[in-house]
Tab-separated table of C-alpha atoms in Angstrom:
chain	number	residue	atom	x	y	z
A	28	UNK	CA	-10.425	31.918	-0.410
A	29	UNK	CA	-6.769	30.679	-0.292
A	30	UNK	CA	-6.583	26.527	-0.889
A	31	UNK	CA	-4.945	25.097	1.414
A	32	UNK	CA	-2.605	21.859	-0.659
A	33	UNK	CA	0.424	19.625	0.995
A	34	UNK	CA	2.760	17.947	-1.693
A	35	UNK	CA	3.714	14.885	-0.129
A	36	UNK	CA	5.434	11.421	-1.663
A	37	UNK	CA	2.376	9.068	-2.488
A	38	UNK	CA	1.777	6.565	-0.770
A	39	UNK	CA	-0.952	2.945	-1.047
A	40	UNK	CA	-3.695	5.200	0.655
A	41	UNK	CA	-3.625	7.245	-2.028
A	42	UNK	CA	-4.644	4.964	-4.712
A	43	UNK	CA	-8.121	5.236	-5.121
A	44	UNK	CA	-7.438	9.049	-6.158
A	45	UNK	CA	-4.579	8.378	-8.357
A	46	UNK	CA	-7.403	5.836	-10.424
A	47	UNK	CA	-9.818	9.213	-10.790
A	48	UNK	CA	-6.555	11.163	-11.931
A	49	UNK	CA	-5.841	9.171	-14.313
A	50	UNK	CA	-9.023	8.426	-15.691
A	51	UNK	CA	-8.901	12.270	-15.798
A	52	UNK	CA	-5.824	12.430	-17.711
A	53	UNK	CA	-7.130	10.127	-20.562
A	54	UNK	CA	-6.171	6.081	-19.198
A	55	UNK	CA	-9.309	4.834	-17.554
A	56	UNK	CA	-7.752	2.742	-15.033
A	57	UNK	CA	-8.969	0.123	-12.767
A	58	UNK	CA	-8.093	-0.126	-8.897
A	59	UNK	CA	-6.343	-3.235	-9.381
A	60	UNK	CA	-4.568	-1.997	-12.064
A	61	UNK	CA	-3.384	0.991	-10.537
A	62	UNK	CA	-2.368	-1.545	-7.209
A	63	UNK	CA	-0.347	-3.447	-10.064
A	64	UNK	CA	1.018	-0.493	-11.367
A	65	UNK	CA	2.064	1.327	-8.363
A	66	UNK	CA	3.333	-1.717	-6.651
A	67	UNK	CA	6.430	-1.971	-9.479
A	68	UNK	CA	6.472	2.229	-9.641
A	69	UNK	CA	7.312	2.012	-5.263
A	70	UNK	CA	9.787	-0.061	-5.378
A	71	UNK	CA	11.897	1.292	-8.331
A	72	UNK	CA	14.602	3.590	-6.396
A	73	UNK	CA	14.101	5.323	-10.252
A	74	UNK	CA	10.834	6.547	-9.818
A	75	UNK	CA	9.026	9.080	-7.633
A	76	UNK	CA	5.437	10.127	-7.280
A	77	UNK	CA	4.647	13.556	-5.511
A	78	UNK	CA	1.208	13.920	-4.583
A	79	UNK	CA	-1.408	17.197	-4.305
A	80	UNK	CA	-3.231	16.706	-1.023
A	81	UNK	CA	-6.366	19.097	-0.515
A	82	UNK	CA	-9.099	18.821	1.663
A	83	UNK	CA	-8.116	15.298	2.556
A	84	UNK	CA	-7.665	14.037	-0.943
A	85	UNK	CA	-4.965	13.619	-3.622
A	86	UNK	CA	-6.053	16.165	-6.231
A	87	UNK	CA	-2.804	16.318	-8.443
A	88	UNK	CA	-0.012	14.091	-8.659
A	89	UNK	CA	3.428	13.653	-10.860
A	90	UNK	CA	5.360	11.196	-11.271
A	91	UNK	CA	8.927	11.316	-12.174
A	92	UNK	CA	11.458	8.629	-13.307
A	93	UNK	CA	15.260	9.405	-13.056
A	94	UNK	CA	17.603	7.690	-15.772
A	95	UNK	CA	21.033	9.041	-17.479
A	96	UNK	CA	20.793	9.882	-21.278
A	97	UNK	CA	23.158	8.612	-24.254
A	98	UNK	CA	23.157	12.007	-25.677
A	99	UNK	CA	24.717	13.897	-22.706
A	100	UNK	CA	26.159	13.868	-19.206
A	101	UNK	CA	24.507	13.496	-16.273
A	102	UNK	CA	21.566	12.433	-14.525
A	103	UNK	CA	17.759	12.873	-16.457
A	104	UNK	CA	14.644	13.238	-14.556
A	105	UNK	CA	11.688	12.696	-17.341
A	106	UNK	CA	7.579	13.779	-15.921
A	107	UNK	CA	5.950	10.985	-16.846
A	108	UNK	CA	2.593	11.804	-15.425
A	109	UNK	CA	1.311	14.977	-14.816
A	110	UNK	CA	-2.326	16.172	-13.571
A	111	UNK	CA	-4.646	18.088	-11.553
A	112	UNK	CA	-8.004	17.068	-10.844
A	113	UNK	CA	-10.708	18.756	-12.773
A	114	UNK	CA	-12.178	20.513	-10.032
A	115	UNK	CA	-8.922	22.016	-9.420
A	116	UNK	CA	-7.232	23.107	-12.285
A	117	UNK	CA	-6.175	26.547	-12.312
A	118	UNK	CA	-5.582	26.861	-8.849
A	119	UNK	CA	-1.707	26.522	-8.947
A	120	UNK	CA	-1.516	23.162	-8.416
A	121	UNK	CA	0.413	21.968	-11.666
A	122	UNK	CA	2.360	24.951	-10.783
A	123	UNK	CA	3.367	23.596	-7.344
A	124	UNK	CA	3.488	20.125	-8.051
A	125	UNK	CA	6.220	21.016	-11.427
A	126	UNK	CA	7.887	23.694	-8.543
A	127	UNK	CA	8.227	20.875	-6.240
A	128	UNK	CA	9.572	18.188	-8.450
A	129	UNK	CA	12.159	21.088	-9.595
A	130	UNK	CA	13.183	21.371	-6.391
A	131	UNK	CA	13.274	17.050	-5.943
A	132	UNK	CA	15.180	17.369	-8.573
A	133	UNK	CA	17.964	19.594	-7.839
A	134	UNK	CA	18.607	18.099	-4.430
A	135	UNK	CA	18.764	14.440	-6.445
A	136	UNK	CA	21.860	15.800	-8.554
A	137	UNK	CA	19.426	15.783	-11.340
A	138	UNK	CA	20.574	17.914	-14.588
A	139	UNK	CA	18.057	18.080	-17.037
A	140	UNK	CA	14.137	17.502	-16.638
A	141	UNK	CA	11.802	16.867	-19.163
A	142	UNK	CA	8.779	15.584	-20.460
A	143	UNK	CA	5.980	14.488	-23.218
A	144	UNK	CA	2.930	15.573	-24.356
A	145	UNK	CA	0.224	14.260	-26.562
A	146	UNK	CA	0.315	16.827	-29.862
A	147	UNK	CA	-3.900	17.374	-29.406
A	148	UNK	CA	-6.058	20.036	-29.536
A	149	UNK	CA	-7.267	18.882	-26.098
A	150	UNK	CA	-3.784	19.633	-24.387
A	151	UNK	CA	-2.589	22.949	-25.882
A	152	UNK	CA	-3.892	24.471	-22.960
A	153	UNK	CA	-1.143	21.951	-20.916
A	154	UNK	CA	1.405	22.612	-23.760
A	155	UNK	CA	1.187	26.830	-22.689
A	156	UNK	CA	1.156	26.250	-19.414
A	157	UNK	CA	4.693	23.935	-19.933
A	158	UNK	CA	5.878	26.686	-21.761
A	159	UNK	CA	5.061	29.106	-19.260
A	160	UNK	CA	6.957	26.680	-16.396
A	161	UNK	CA	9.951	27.243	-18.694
A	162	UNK	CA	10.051	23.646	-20.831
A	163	UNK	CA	10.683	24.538	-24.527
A	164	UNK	CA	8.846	21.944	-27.395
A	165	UNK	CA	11.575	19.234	-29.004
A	166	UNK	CA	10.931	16.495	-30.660
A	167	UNK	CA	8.348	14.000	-31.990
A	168	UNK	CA	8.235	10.816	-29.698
A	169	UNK	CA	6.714	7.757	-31.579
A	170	UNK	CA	5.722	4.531	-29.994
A	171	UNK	CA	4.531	0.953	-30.780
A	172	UNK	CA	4.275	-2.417	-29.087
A	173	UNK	CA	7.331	-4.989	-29.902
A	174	UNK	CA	6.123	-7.533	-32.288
A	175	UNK	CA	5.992	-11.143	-30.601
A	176	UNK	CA	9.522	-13.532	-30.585
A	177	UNK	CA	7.724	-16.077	-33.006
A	178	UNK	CA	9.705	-19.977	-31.544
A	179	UNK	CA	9.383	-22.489	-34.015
């Protein structure tokens, strides 16, 4: 049995889904978070969410932010978010839903795409599958929150 899955642009209605996805993904999210979230995300010409609709729900979604580099030329679309609903991975979704941004992509003058990935024994089954889209492994991010501006 073939699945039948539309990749649209998100949109408000889809919300309620994108809070299970990313629960899913590992950021247990609240509604109103996710409202908050995607209220700054929509109205950034920067950023782009492409949605996995099947049988009337959002079942996979990326989202994409565009941005030029200091390291080269041109224009830099980076995956921020990537998943598929548990119920449906291995159905071709990512696959689509990477295929699709690809193609965003390349119709946005976009030269380079990448993304990150948590270095876990719970996503080296996402880390083939990025290799098998074509992405190659670079570097080590880090991260950390900016200390506070102390006034005296």
């Amino acid at each position: 049995m073939s699945l039948d899955v539309t990749i649209r642009h998100s949109s408000t209605t889809d919300l309620q889904d994108m809070v299970i996805l990313m629960d899913q993904l590992g950021y247990p999210t609240t509604y109103a978070e996710m409202e908050e979230r995607y209220t700054h995300i929509a109205a950034d010409a920067n950023f782009t969410t492409l949605v996995a609709e099947a049988r009337g729900r959002v079942v996979g979604l990326i989202g994409l932010q565009t941005s030029y580099l200091y390291e080269k030329n041109g224009r830099h679309c980076r995956i921020l978010a990537l998943v598929v609903h548990d119920q449906f991975r291995g159905s071709g979704i990512g696959r689509q839903l990477i295929l699709e941004a690809e193609q965003w992509a390349a119709t946005h003058n976009v030269d380079s795409l990448s993304l990150n990935s948590a270095n876990s024994p719970e996503r080296e089954a996402a880390h083939q599958f990025y290799r098998q889209m074509g992405f190659t492994a670079g570097s080590t991010g880090f991260s950390k929150k900016p200390q506070m501006l102390q006034h005296t």
